[in-house]
Amino acid sequence: VLVAPFDATVVARHITPGQQVDTTTNCLDLADTDATLIEFSVPTADSAKAVLGQSIATQMDDLADITLQATISWIAPRVDEATRTVRVRASAP
């Protein structure tokens, strides 16, 4: 029996029925469909300005008339060497 730590929707399955797993196995990808996840890249020169818990406002090209208020929930621990950016995730209700 697998139990999610929050109310979630399964968006991908990485195991098959009957497969033996342990505590390190990535079994499922879960999504909190009550929130919108926004992922973006920050140039390394500006990456120190991104702080966990920080509020941001963002607009998307296809929803230009809507501004989403979001909170930074994750900052990648390393720089992407190819793009010289840091990945950041924020969530909005």
Tab-separated table of C-alpha atoms in Angstrom, residues 39 41-44 76-87:
chain	number	residue	atom	x	y	z
A	39	GLU	CA	8.942	26.756	-13.081
A	41	SER	CA	15.105	29.947	-14.878
A	42	VAL	CA	16.997	32.716	-13.128
A	43	PRO	CA	20.369	33.913	-14.480
A	44	THR	CA	23.179	33.110	-12.040
A	76	ALA	CA	17.726	24.032	-7.603
A	77	PRO	CA	20.883	23.346	-5.606
A	78	ARG	CA	23.134	23.797	-8.643
A	79	VAL	CA	23.637	25.917	-11.726
A	80	ASP	CA	22.743	24.504	-15.144
A	81	GLU	CA	26.138	24.697	-16.847
A	82	ALA	CA	24.634	24.796	-20.359
A	83	THR	CA	22.377	27.799	-19.704
A	84	ARG	CA	24.170	29.357	-16.702
A	85	THR	CA	20.823	29.583	-14.900
A	86	VAL	CA	19.236	28.235	-11.728
A	87	ARG	CA	15.807	26.521	-11.899
